[in-house]
Amino acid sequence: MTDTAIATADNAILAGARTGSAVAFEGVVKDYGRTRVLHGLDLAIQPGEFVSLLGPSGCGKTTALRVLAGLERANGGTVRIGGADVSAVPTNRRDLGMVFQAYSLFPHLDVTANTAFGLRMRKIAKREAAERVRDALALVGLTGFGERFPHQLSGGQQQRVALARALVTEPRVLLLDEPLSALDAKVRVTLRDEIRRIQLRLGITTVFVTHDQEEALAVSDRIAVMNAGRIDQIGTPEELYLRPATAHVAEFVGLSSVLPCTVDGGVAEVLGIRLPIVGESADGSAEAFVRPENVRLGGPIDAVVLESTFLGSVRRTVLRTAGGQLLRMQHAVGERVEFDERVTLGIEPAPVAVRPREG
Amino acid sequence: MTARGFAPHPAVRWLIGLAIIVLFAIPIVSMAEYTLRDATTGGHSLVHWIELFDPAKAGTYRPIWTGLGNSVVLAVVTVAIVLLLAPTMVLVELRFPKLKRPFEFLALLPISIPAIVLVVGLAPIYLAIGRTIGTGIWPLAFAYGVTVLPFAYRAIQAAIDATELRVLAEAARSLGASWPAVLLRVLAPNLRPGLLAASLISVAVVLGEFTIASLLNRQNLQTALVVVGKQDPYASVILSLLALAFAFVLLVAIGRIGGGAPRARRSSRPPKDQP
Ligand SMILES: Nc1ncnc2c1ncn2[C@@H]1O[C@H](COP(=O)(O)OP(=O)(O)OP(=O)(O)O)[C@@H](O)[C@H]1O
Ligand SMILES: [Mg+2]
């Protein structure tokens, strides 16, 4: 298929799409037995927005998504799609598209029939359905794969078909539950960028669940960082990275070194260097999260090199200070350091997140 | 190490296979030989096979045809009952996973109860059924439903275990499928091998059942064979032979379906080519 043909296909879908709806969680509570998994979740998503739910394993991301999909019933609170309370609407009438972590194509149907499934359920005429299936497969770059069965596809291709199958009905909301986690690193990056490209073209509201912060940072309009059934912070990737609201967010988004410090009047003293803090923190001893790119060679801190890794465009080095603290530094490839080499370090005066020290 | 590393030498395999074939073949061949005996000439002929369709002897054989008819009715009704088992099992799997163990225990229980014991309990029930629904043959299918339950359960459960039932059902739901559509369009096709195997096993069991029918005074193929066998042993052996052959064909069919394409496909890894 030529580029123009793909563009035509995209436009055909575009014409009917732009149907993204607003999504809102309002105080959603979910219990499994006697354990509370969601503690009054609040989250408002704009029409056409790409929001990631990011958080450690077991924090309730999948549960939140399943409640939104109607696959689980909430014990309290309201879920709205397009402004309407959908609590009583069964999954099959919520008009969603969903891609699961596990391969979920119907094994007995070929790619075309899999993609057409949602249209068949909606009793769309055969000819129109065939056309839309063709467009959707073109959109995910699988033109010509229509007659293959799921077992004849690679993992990445299967997830593409799952995406086409979810998009072909032009749903109001697209739900993605770690659709990339079973794929290898390279495919994961390609496919995540492609999902974002398609999402931007179609303007479809998307909720993307992941525990991979890099993935979330790369594709999201906004990220909701979850922790133990609550949302710690919601913001653009830049906001989360530069001004984490809590230590958990700082720890979870981006890479940090955790260093002991003392807070005094909004300033943290880390290894003898005074740094402004983000947010508020009570005076006293605490832990600061220092970004590796804010650590540089040359300064008042004595340290020894433990390990230095070449990452292509940058070099990342782990050091131990004279006081025994571990510190990560990201620096230019040209600045070579050797194992066991003694160096001096400084820290840029960028704001750091702090959390009070336990005990 | 090659896959053949621990496998026996082909010659040994053939030898074992041959021994088993001979073991099974001797009684069957003897039966076949017996049906071909011709008392008038002392040699062999097809005379007894032809007599089966001889209008003059129709009266003698009538019980067999009645019994066969009854058994076919029973097989059909039993299969219908067994097929109702599948949605129930899907429901347990998806909605009430906690009931899975008790349900399994219940389903497998009949295998440990001898048919004679079963009849002791069934006799009064069928007395009541005889008074209310009538003494027709088909209510016997309820009893057969119980006897085939363990086999059918295992066959269907194996298919359920081999399928990502929950994921497929949820994917279908999210795409707008109602529950009946999920069952018929998504789950049934994927559980087909198990459903077929369960049905065929049920047919095989029903066609071979003697004890319950005999003790409850119902006539099916096996009881008829015994009745006719007393007058014409040749006919009863011929029909036993045919019943055996039919059961054999059924079992081969089950084997082919069970090991058939869908299962093999699922276990093969997807090829690692372009994303
Ligand atoms: N069906 C269930 N029954 C009981 N507890 C459950 C059930 N499903 C999830 N949980 C619990 O709820 C919590 C949240 O689970 P959830 O699947 O939402 O986590 P998650 O954030 O998606 O994690 P992951 O990144 O590992 O997928 C976990 O502690 C989990 O053990
Ligand atoms: Mg999850």
XYZ file of C-alpha atoms and ligand atoms in Angstrom:
666
model
C 0.000 0.000 0.000
C 1.325 3.416 -0.947
C 1.681 6.370 1.383
C -1.206 8.173 -0.255
C -3.353 5.129 0.242
C -2.448 5.077 3.929
C -3.217 8.774 4.181
C -6.585 8.176 2.544
C -7.257 5.370 4.976
C -6.377 7.603 7.906
C -8.617 10.338 6.601
C -11.497 7.959 6.118
C -11.269 7.037 9.780
C -10.672 10.648 10.767
C -13.900 11.679 9.078
C -15.963 9.525 11.398
C -13.786 9.911 14.454
C -12.947 12.881 16.653
C -15.359 11.243 18.995
C -13.187 11.290 22.106
C -15.245 11.718 25.243
C -14.362 13.125 28.614
C -13.753 10.514 31.309
C -14.020 11.096 35.030
C -13.430 9.046 38.130
C -15.122 10.622 41.136
C -14.208 9.120 44.475
C -14.100 5.605 43.070
C -13.673 2.950 45.736
C -13.001 -0.694 44.992
C -12.636 -3.509 47.489
C -11.587 -7.068 46.810
C -13.023 -8.907 49.739
C -11.764 -6.994 52.726
C -8.819 -5.314 51.029
C -9.404 -1.854 49.646
C -7.641 -1.518 46.316
C -8.870 1.914 45.211
C -9.193 4.530 47.951
C -11.505 7.131 46.434
C -9.862 7.657 43.073
C -10.365 11.100 41.495
C -9.285 11.691 37.939
C -10.664 13.944 35.210
C -9.598 13.321 31.625
C -10.325 15.793 28.829
C -11.783 14.680 25.496
C -8.989 13.570 23.198
C -6.421 13.478 25.961
C -3.797 10.734 26.354
C -3.443 10.014 30.056
C -1.168 7.349 31.516
C -1.751 5.619 34.813
C 1.706 5.018 36.137
C 2.634 3.247 39.325
C 4.320 0.262 40.885
C 2.953 -3.248 40.565
C -0.187 -3.818 42.595
C -1.082 -0.144 43.057
C -4.442 -0.576 41.355
C -3.884 0.627 37.783
C -5.508 -2.359 36.153
C -8.321 -2.248 38.667
C -9.019 1.400 37.825
C -9.089 0.581 34.117
C -11.355 -2.421 34.643
C -13.761 -0.322 36.655
C -13.808 2.203 33.812
C -14.462 -0.625 31.356
C -17.205 -2.077 33.509
C -15.371 -5.360 33.921
C -15.341 -4.732 37.675
C -18.054 -3.073 39.686
C -16.929 -0.233 41.958
C -17.973 -0.298 45.600
C -18.385 3.442 45.687
C -18.019 6.625 43.683
C -18.959 7.441 40.126
C -17.418 6.786 36.734
C -18.465 9.124 33.956
C -17.942 8.826 30.232
C -18.970 11.862 28.221
C -20.447 13.334 31.359
C -22.922 10.502 31.953
C -22.702 8.162 34.922
C -21.995 4.738 33.409
C -22.048 2.725 36.641
C -25.148 0.811 35.508
C -24.068 0.388 31.883
C -22.651 -3.053 31.063
C -19.252 -3.280 29.348
C -20.665 -4.129 25.943
C -22.680 -0.915 25.835
C -19.994 1.466 27.067
C -18.627 1.939 23.551
C -14.993 1.324 24.420
C -11.952 -0.013 22.685
C -9.616 -2.052 24.827
C -6.216 -3.627 24.300
C -5.102 -6.094 26.918
C -1.699 -7.059 28.226
C -2.265 -10.720 27.323
C -2.703 -11.601 23.668
C -6.446 -11.481 23.294
C -7.136 -12.063 19.605
C -9.784 -14.684 18.928
C -7.736 -17.731 17.888
C -10.450 -19.141 15.650
C -10.803 -15.991 13.547
C -8.386 -14.560 11.014
C -7.103 -10.991 11.221
C -9.945 -9.596 9.127
C -12.628 -11.361 11.146
C -10.955 -10.387 14.409
C -10.886 -6.752 13.357
C -14.463 -6.899 12.118
C -15.775 -8.428 15.350
C -16.900 -5.184 16.968
C -18.573 -4.062 13.740
C -20.439 -7.367 13.493
C -21.672 -6.938 17.053
C -22.942 -3.510 16.037
C -24.631 -5.016 12.968
C -22.754 -2.789 10.525
C -23.452 -3.745 6.898
C -20.903 -6.152 5.419
C -19.603 -3.805 2.739
C -19.080 -0.880 5.062
C -17.484 -3.177 7.631
C -15.046 -4.577 5.059
C -14.027 -1.061 4.124
C -13.512 0.049 7.704
C -11.532 -3.096 8.524
C -9.269 -2.405 5.562
C -8.730 1.163 6.759
C -8.035 0.100 10.330
C -5.494 -2.509 9.247
C -3.820 0.084 7.049
C -3.691 2.419 10.030
C -1.678 -0.088 12.081
C 0.471 -1.029 9.083
C -0.893 -4.520 8.542
C -2.346 -4.265 5.066
C -2.166 -7.679 3.441
C -2.248 -9.602 6.715
C -6.024 -10.013 6.683
C -6.064 -13.713 5.993
C -3.544 -14.710 8.619
C -4.573 -16.304 11.864
C -3.316 -14.981 15.220
C -0.860 -17.866 15.613
C 0.773 -16.812 12.360
C 1.641 -13.362 13.712
C 4.442 -12.094 15.907
C 3.596 -10.672 19.322
C 3.933 -7.116 18.022
C 1.686 -7.833 15.055
C -0.902 -9.421 17.324
C -1.033 -6.305 19.461
C -1.346 -4.172 16.316
C -4.344 -6.220 15.255
C -5.768 -5.864 18.748
C -5.332 -2.103 18.380
C -7.009 -2.080 14.966
C -9.835 -4.202 16.382
C -10.300 -1.747 19.240
C -10.180 1.332 16.980
C -12.330 0.144 14.095
C -15.576 0.781 15.981
C -14.523 4.391 16.616
C -15.005 4.040 20.363
C -15.418 6.979 22.712
C -12.490 5.888 24.865
C -9.472 3.697 24.183
C -8.190 1.666 27.132
C -4.721 0.195 27.007
C -3.569 -2.082 29.816
C 0.171 -2.548 29.396
C -0.323 -3.618 25.784
C 3.415 -3.551 25.163
C 4.791 -5.373 28.157
C 5.023 -8.762 26.446
C 7.071 -7.338 23.583
C 10.809 -6.912 23.257
C 12.382 -3.510 23.858
C 12.713 -2.382 20.263
C 9.208 -3.344 19.188
C 7.916 -1.732 22.341
C 9.365 1.647 21.451
C 8.176 1.509 17.827
C 4.688 0.447 18.750
C 4.259 2.922 21.589
C 5.225 5.792 19.267
C 2.805 4.442 16.707
C -0.012 4.267 19.242
C 0.631 7.889 20.096
C 0.687 8.901 16.412
C -2.626 7.157 15.755
C -4.155 8.563 18.922
C -3.194 12.112 17.931
C -4.650 11.625 14.453
C -7.910 10.193 15.682
C -8.190 12.480 18.682
C -9.475 9.612 20.760
C -9.471 9.842 24.560
C -6.939 7.278 25.753
C -6.137 5.794 29.135
C -2.835 3.969 29.082
C -1.754 1.785 31.975
C 1.946 1.154 32.442
C 4.523 0.645 35.134
C 7.277 1.809 32.804
C 7.921 5.481 33.561
C 9.933 5.995 30.389
C 6.992 4.776 28.319
C 4.608 7.082 30.161
C 6.911 10.091 29.832
C 7.339 9.488 26.109
C 3.725 9.352 24.997
C 1.412 11.026 27.491
C -0.307 14.380 27.556
C -0.592 13.907 31.284
C 0.490 11.207 33.690
C -1.344 10.153 36.837
C 1.145 8.629 39.239
C -0.602 6.094 41.425
C 0.500 4.761 44.755
C -1.398 2.188 46.799
C -4.818 2.912 45.341
C -4.518 6.694 45.262
C -3.311 9.231 42.747
C -0.217 10.979 44.109
C 0.045 13.553 41.390
C -1.307 14.204 37.956
C 0.525 16.457 35.554
C 2.402 16.764 32.321
C 5.592 14.704 32.047
C 7.637 17.899 32.547
C 5.749 18.878 35.694
C 6.183 15.448 37.219
C 9.841 15.333 36.417
C 10.767 18.832 37.476
C 8.322 19.409 40.333
C 7.343 16.052 41.834
C 4.676 16.617 44.471
C 5.754 13.744 46.654
C 8.844 11.712 47.234
C 7.051 8.733 45.712
C 6.613 10.613 42.453
C 10.232 11.741 42.493
C 11.328 8.200 43.104
C 9.078 6.749 40.459
C 9.460 9.269 37.634
C 12.944 9.527 36.292
C 16.101 8.329 37.962
C 17.284 9.775 41.292
C 19.900 9.283 43.940
C 18.403 9.235 47.407
C 20.669 11.201 49.763
C 20.305 12.120 53.421
C 19.865 15.843 54.041
C 18.672 18.357 56.582
C 15.830 20.721 55.730
C 15.818 24.206 57.130
C 13.389 26.863 55.973
C 12.697 25.466 52.506
C 16.323 24.705 51.795
C 17.881 21.258 51.916
C 21.516 20.750 52.738
C 22.766 17.751 50.763
C 26.378 16.656 51.193
C 27.201 20.194 52.293
C 25.491 21.815 49.320
C 22.369 23.964 49.837
C 19.538 23.221 47.383
C 15.997 24.638 47.096
C 13.242 22.082 47.668
C 10.044 21.527 45.677
C 6.846 21.723 47.700
C 6.856 21.962 51.450
C 8.696 19.949 54.026
C 9.030 20.227 57.775
C 12.463 21.214 59.077
C 14.659 18.372 60.244
C 16.447 15.411 58.793
C 15.136 14.096 55.482
C 16.045 12.375 52.240
C 16.558 14.287 49.002
C 16.091 12.995 45.460
C 18.920 14.255 43.289
C 18.625 13.806 39.511
C 21.710 12.336 37.849
C 21.834 15.167 35.279
C 22.169 17.669 38.138
C 25.357 16.040 39.392
C 28.543 17.237 37.673
C 32.260 16.706 37.835
C 34.184 19.272 39.854
C 33.023 20.591 43.218
C 33.271 20.130 46.956
C 32.252 16.454 47.180
C 34.947 13.768 47.191
C 33.904 10.509 45.566
C 35.236 7.358 43.981
C 33.970 5.808 40.720
C 32.223 2.449 41.114
C 30.929 1.971 37.616
C 30.545 3.970 34.431
C 28.188 3.010 31.624
C 28.271 4.315 28.089
C 24.651 4.901 26.984
C 25.284 6.201 23.475
C 24.612 9.906 23.785
C 25.475 10.189 27.487
C 27.502 8.392 30.081
C 26.054 7.363 33.429
C 28.369 6.838 36.380
C 27.771 5.459 39.855
C 29.992 6.922 42.567
C 30.512 6.504 46.286
C 31.132 9.590 48.384
C 33.666 9.685 51.194
C 30.678 9.361 53.578
C 29.580 6.130 51.872
C 26.598 7.571 49.941
C 25.817 6.200 46.492
C 25.369 8.856 43.835
C 24.403 8.690 40.163
C 25.780 11.151 37.678
C 24.876 11.657 34.034
C 27.505 13.427 32.033
C 28.956 14.008 28.579
C 30.458 11.039 26.771
C 33.694 12.998 26.410
C 34.186 13.135 30.185
C 35.734 9.725 30.692
C 36.194 8.362 34.191
C 37.866 5.106 35.171
C 36.889 2.528 37.723
C 38.265 3.380 41.182
C 39.233 6.875 40.030
C 38.954 9.612 42.691
C 36.944 12.630 41.531
C 35.264 15.672 42.996
C 31.580 16.407 42.390
C 29.161 19.290 42.540
C 25.350 19.471 42.456
C 23.462 21.995 40.304
C 21.143 24.208 42.372
C 17.988 22.705 40.794
C 15.036 22.146 43.153
C 14.999 18.692 44.736
C 12.158 16.658 46.178
C 12.566 15.599 49.794
C 10.800 13.208 52.120
C 11.090 13.168 55.922
C 13.380 10.401 57.125
C 11.683 7.543 58.929
C 12.703 6.854 62.536
C 20.061 -33.788 22.747
C 17.604 -34.870 20.076
C 13.983 -35.548 20.863
C 14.609 -39.212 20.126
C 17.146 -39.470 22.935
C 14.908 -41.328 25.356
C 12.465 -42.766 22.856
C 12.606 -46.559 22.371
C 14.114 -47.970 19.213
C 11.561 -47.989 16.364
C 11.660 -51.772 16.240
C 10.763 -51.965 19.919
C 7.934 -49.518 19.364
C 6.565 -51.616 16.549
C 6.866 -54.748 18.655
C 4.879 -53.210 21.521
C 2.289 -51.882 19.107
C 1.989 -55.275 17.429
C 1.577 -57.102 20.746
C -1.246 -54.766 21.736
C -2.933 -55.053 18.364
C -2.790 -58.850 18.562
C -4.172 -58.809 22.092
C -7.163 -56.760 21.029
C -7.553 -58.432 17.670
C -7.896 -62.012 18.953
C -11.372 -61.656 20.505
C -12.581 -59.422 17.705
C -11.296 -61.697 14.982
C -12.773 -64.676 16.843
C -16.127 -62.916 16.926
C -15.894 -62.154 13.226
C -14.932 -65.722 12.464
C -17.857 -66.973 14.538
C -20.364 -64.868 12.610
C -19.063 -66.298 9.351
C -19.516 -69.947 10.352
C -21.930 -71.809 8.179
C -23.441 -74.798 10.001
C -24.961 -76.251 6.843
C -21.714 -76.519 4.887
C -19.313 -76.571 7.815
C -17.330 -73.821 6.101
C -17.560 -70.019 6.165
C -20.089 -67.770 4.483
C -21.978 -64.524 4.923
C -25.239 -66.330 5.566
C -25.758 -64.949 9.095
C -25.054 -61.406 8.005
C -27.604 -61.739 5.225
C -30.170 -63.319 7.552
C -30.122 -60.127 9.586
C -32.178 -58.495 6.855
C -34.297 -61.547 6.118
C -37.976 -60.569 6.432
C -38.789 -64.079 7.592
C -36.732 -63.624 10.752
C -37.713 -60.007 11.359
C -39.731 -60.988 14.431
C -36.670 -62.424 16.140
C -34.610 -59.343 15.487
C -37.257 -56.738 16.222
C -35.974 -56.110 19.789
C -32.601 -55.197 18.352
C -34.011 -52.506 16.089
C -36.188 -51.179 18.904
C -33.199 -51.245 21.241
C -31.007 -49.520 18.673
C -33.648 -46.853 18.141
C -33.959 -46.344 21.876
C -30.199 -46.115 22.293
C -29.951 -43.508 19.550
C -32.690 -41.439 21.227
C -30.853 -41.786 24.535
C -27.557 -40.778 22.941
C -29.099 -37.657 21.453
C -30.793 -36.579 24.683
C -27.674 -37.338 26.723
C -25.531 -35.251 24.364
C -28.007 -32.400 24.733
C -27.719 -32.663 28.522
C -23.930 -32.781 28.278
C -23.876 -29.698 26.059
C -25.775 -27.812 28.756
C -22.855 -28.593 31.008
C -20.532 -26.337 28.988
C -22.235 -22.973 29.649
C -22.519 -23.939 33.299
C -18.808 -24.642 33.465
C -18.009 -21.383 31.682
C -20.171 -19.548 34.181
C -18.372 -21.196 37.089
C -15.018 -20.399 35.514
C -15.772 -16.732 34.869
C -18.204 -15.710 37.556
C -17.871 -18.144 40.464
C -14.285 -19.386 40.484
C -14.692 -20.316 44.134
C -17.234 -22.958 43.149
C -14.805 -24.623 40.787
C -13.472 -27.213 43.249
C -16.852 -28.253 44.704
C -18.273 -28.407 41.193
C -15.410 -30.590 40.014
C -15.851 -32.910 42.979
C -19.552 -33.237 42.241
C -18.975 -33.829 38.542
C -16.370 -36.522 39.111
C -18.314 -38.274 41.869
C -20.345 -40.641 39.626
C -17.145 -42.323 38.453
C -16.657 -43.720 41.937
C -20.214 -45.024 42.252
C -20.849 -48.432 40.653
C -23.808 -48.532 38.287
C -25.565 -51.079 40.506
C -25.432 -48.746 43.476
C -26.646 -45.921 41.282
C -29.635 -48.005 40.263
C -30.619 -48.591 43.877
C -31.068 -44.864 44.200
C -32.529 -44.404 40.743
C -35.155 -47.157 40.930
C -37.650 -45.264 43.129
C -37.057 -42.081 41.119
C -37.835 -43.857 37.867
C -40.867 -45.433 39.478
C -42.118 -41.909 40.094
C -41.059 -40.792 36.626
C -42.871 -43.784 35.147
C -46.057 -42.669 36.859
C -45.783 -39.007 35.893
C -43.861 -38.580 32.636
C -44.538 -42.088 31.389
C -42.396 -45.130 30.769
C -40.858 -43.777 27.562
C -37.185 -44.415 27.027
C -35.842 -40.874 26.978
C -35.999 -40.089 30.730
C -33.287 -42.723 31.087
C -31.006 -40.076 29.555
C -31.023 -38.272 32.910
C -29.389 -41.295 34.503
C -26.948 -41.498 31.599
C -26.237 -37.813 31.988
C -25.046 -38.630 35.481
C -22.892 -41.558 34.339
C -21.182 -39.603 31.552
C -20.784 -36.475 33.694
C -17.207 -37.235 34.824
C -15.984 -37.954 31.295
C -17.743 -34.991 29.776
C -16.534 -32.738 32.579
C -12.905 -33.710 32.058
C -13.104 -33.279 28.293
C -14.685 -29.828 28.543
C -12.485 -28.692 31.430
C -9.373 -29.646 29.444
C -10.552 -27.389 26.622
C -11.354 -24.595 29.088
C -7.914 -24.865 30.656
C -6.294 -24.689 27.240
C -8.170 -21.479 26.398
C -7.698 -18.002 27.830
C -11.389 -17.940 28.556
C -11.444 -14.803 30.676
C -9.337 -12.695 28.335
C -11.335 -13.755 25.288
C -14.642 -13.114 27.031
C -13.521 -9.693 28.251
C -12.156 -8.741 24.838
C -15.458 -9.719 23.261
C -17.438 -7.814 25.894
C -15.351 -4.696 25.366
C -16.081 -4.958 21.637
C -19.798 -4.862 22.289
C -20.746 -8.538 22.455
C -23.721 -9.547 24.603
C -23.271 -12.622 26.805
C -25.041 -14.977 24.360
C -22.799 -13.633 21.592
C -19.722 -14.183 23.762
C -20.777 -17.793 24.339
C -21.754 -18.643 20.783
C -19.332 -16.618 18.710
C -16.204 -16.658 20.827
C -16.195 -19.340 23.500
C -18.004 -22.173 21.715
C -15.704 -22.169 18.670
C -12.662 -22.210 20.933
C -14.049 -24.965 23.162
C -15.198 -26.989 20.153
C -12.638 -29.794 20.549
C -13.707 -30.328 24.142
C -17.409 -30.171 23.305
C -17.005 -32.689 20.485
C -14.950 -35.027 22.618
C -17.509 -34.821 25.431
C -20.343 -35.554 23.000
C -18.589 -38.488 21.383
C -17.640 -39.999 24.726
C -21.260 -39.666 25.800
C -22.435 -41.435 22.652
C -19.918 -44.218 23.198
C -20.960 -44.690 26.822
C -24.691 -44.622 26.056
C -24.410 -47.146 23.230
C -22.474 -49.513 25.460
C -24.623 -49.151 28.578
C -26.280 -52.311 29.890
C -26.539 -52.355 33.688
C -28.815 -49.407 34.350
C -31.174 -50.136 31.458
C -31.418 -53.777 32.387
C -32.031 -53.182 36.076
C -34.604 -50.487 35.382
C -36.298 -52.758 32.833
C -35.741 -50.453 29.908
C -34.800 -51.767 26.502
C -31.705 -50.399 24.814
C -29.246 -51.807 22.317
C -27.265 -53.820 24.848
C -30.251 -55.366 26.636
C -31.774 -56.213 23.263
C -28.563 -57.922 22.201
C -28.764 -60.143 25.259
C -32.401 -60.983 24.605
C -31.812 -61.816 20.947
C -28.584 -63.588 21.750
C -30.539 -66.233 23.572
C -32.400 -67.143 20.366
C -29.848 -66.282 17.729
C -26.313 -65.950 19.040
C -25.003 -65.095 15.559
C -27.082 -61.957 15.234
C -26.127 -60.690 18.655
C -22.421 -61.233 17.964
C -22.684 -59.487 14.613
C -24.294 -56.478 16.217
C -21.846 -56.442 19.101
C -19.123 -56.417 16.499
C -20.749 -53.498 14.699
C -21.225 -51.615 17.989
C -17.553 -52.162 18.804
C -16.509 -50.924 15.385
C -18.681 -47.835 15.817
C -17.234 -47.105 19.258
C -13.760 -47.550 17.791
C -14.477 -45.053 15.043
C -15.808 -42.631 17.661
C -12.679 -42.941 19.775
C -10.429 -42.397 16.783
C -12.488 -39.309 15.981
C -12.072 -38.045 19.559
C -8.335 -38.599 19.338
C -8.120 -36.694 16.073
C -10.165 -33.788 17.387
C -8.299 -33.650 20.678
C -4.876 -33.601 19.070
C -6.145 -31.612 16.140
C -5.081 -28.361 14.621
C -6.225 -25.686 17.107
C -4.342 -27.085 20.082
C -1.146 -27.590 18.114
C -1.382 -24.063 16.792
C -1.760 -22.490 20.162
C 1.322 -24.144 21.604
C 3.592 -22.990 18.774
C 5.429 -19.773 19.480
C 4.622 -16.840 17.239
C 7.387 -16.217 14.745
C 9.748 -13.376 15.674
C 9.670 -11.278 12.535
C 8.925 -7.656 11.820
C 6.983 -5.744 14.498
N -9.556 -10.430 41.479
C -8.866 -9.987 42.557
N -9.123 -10.463 43.777
C -8.460 -10.020 44.856
N -7.496 -9.092 44.818
C -7.174 -8.573 43.618
C -7.844 -8.994 42.423
N -7.317 -8.315 41.388
C -6.385 -7.510 41.910
N -6.285 -7.654 43.245
C -5.394 -6.915 44.144
O -5.628 -5.554 43.943
C -4.412 -4.829 43.940
C -4.311 -4.002 42.693
O -4.246 -4.843 41.582
P -4.057 -4.300 40.115
O -4.130 -5.466 39.203
O -5.011 -3.206 39.867
O -2.579 -3.749 40.157
P -1.732 -3.089 38.987
O -1.427 -1.707 39.415
O -2.397 -3.264 37.690
O -0.399 -3.939 39.059
P 0.503 -4.508 37.851
O 1.390 -3.415 37.416
O 1.251 -5.608 38.504
O -0.421 -5.006 36.784
C -3.305 -5.844 44.096
O -2.844 -5.791 45.419
C -3.952 -7.153 43.804
O -3.398 -8.155 44.600
Mg -2.026 -4.437 35.916
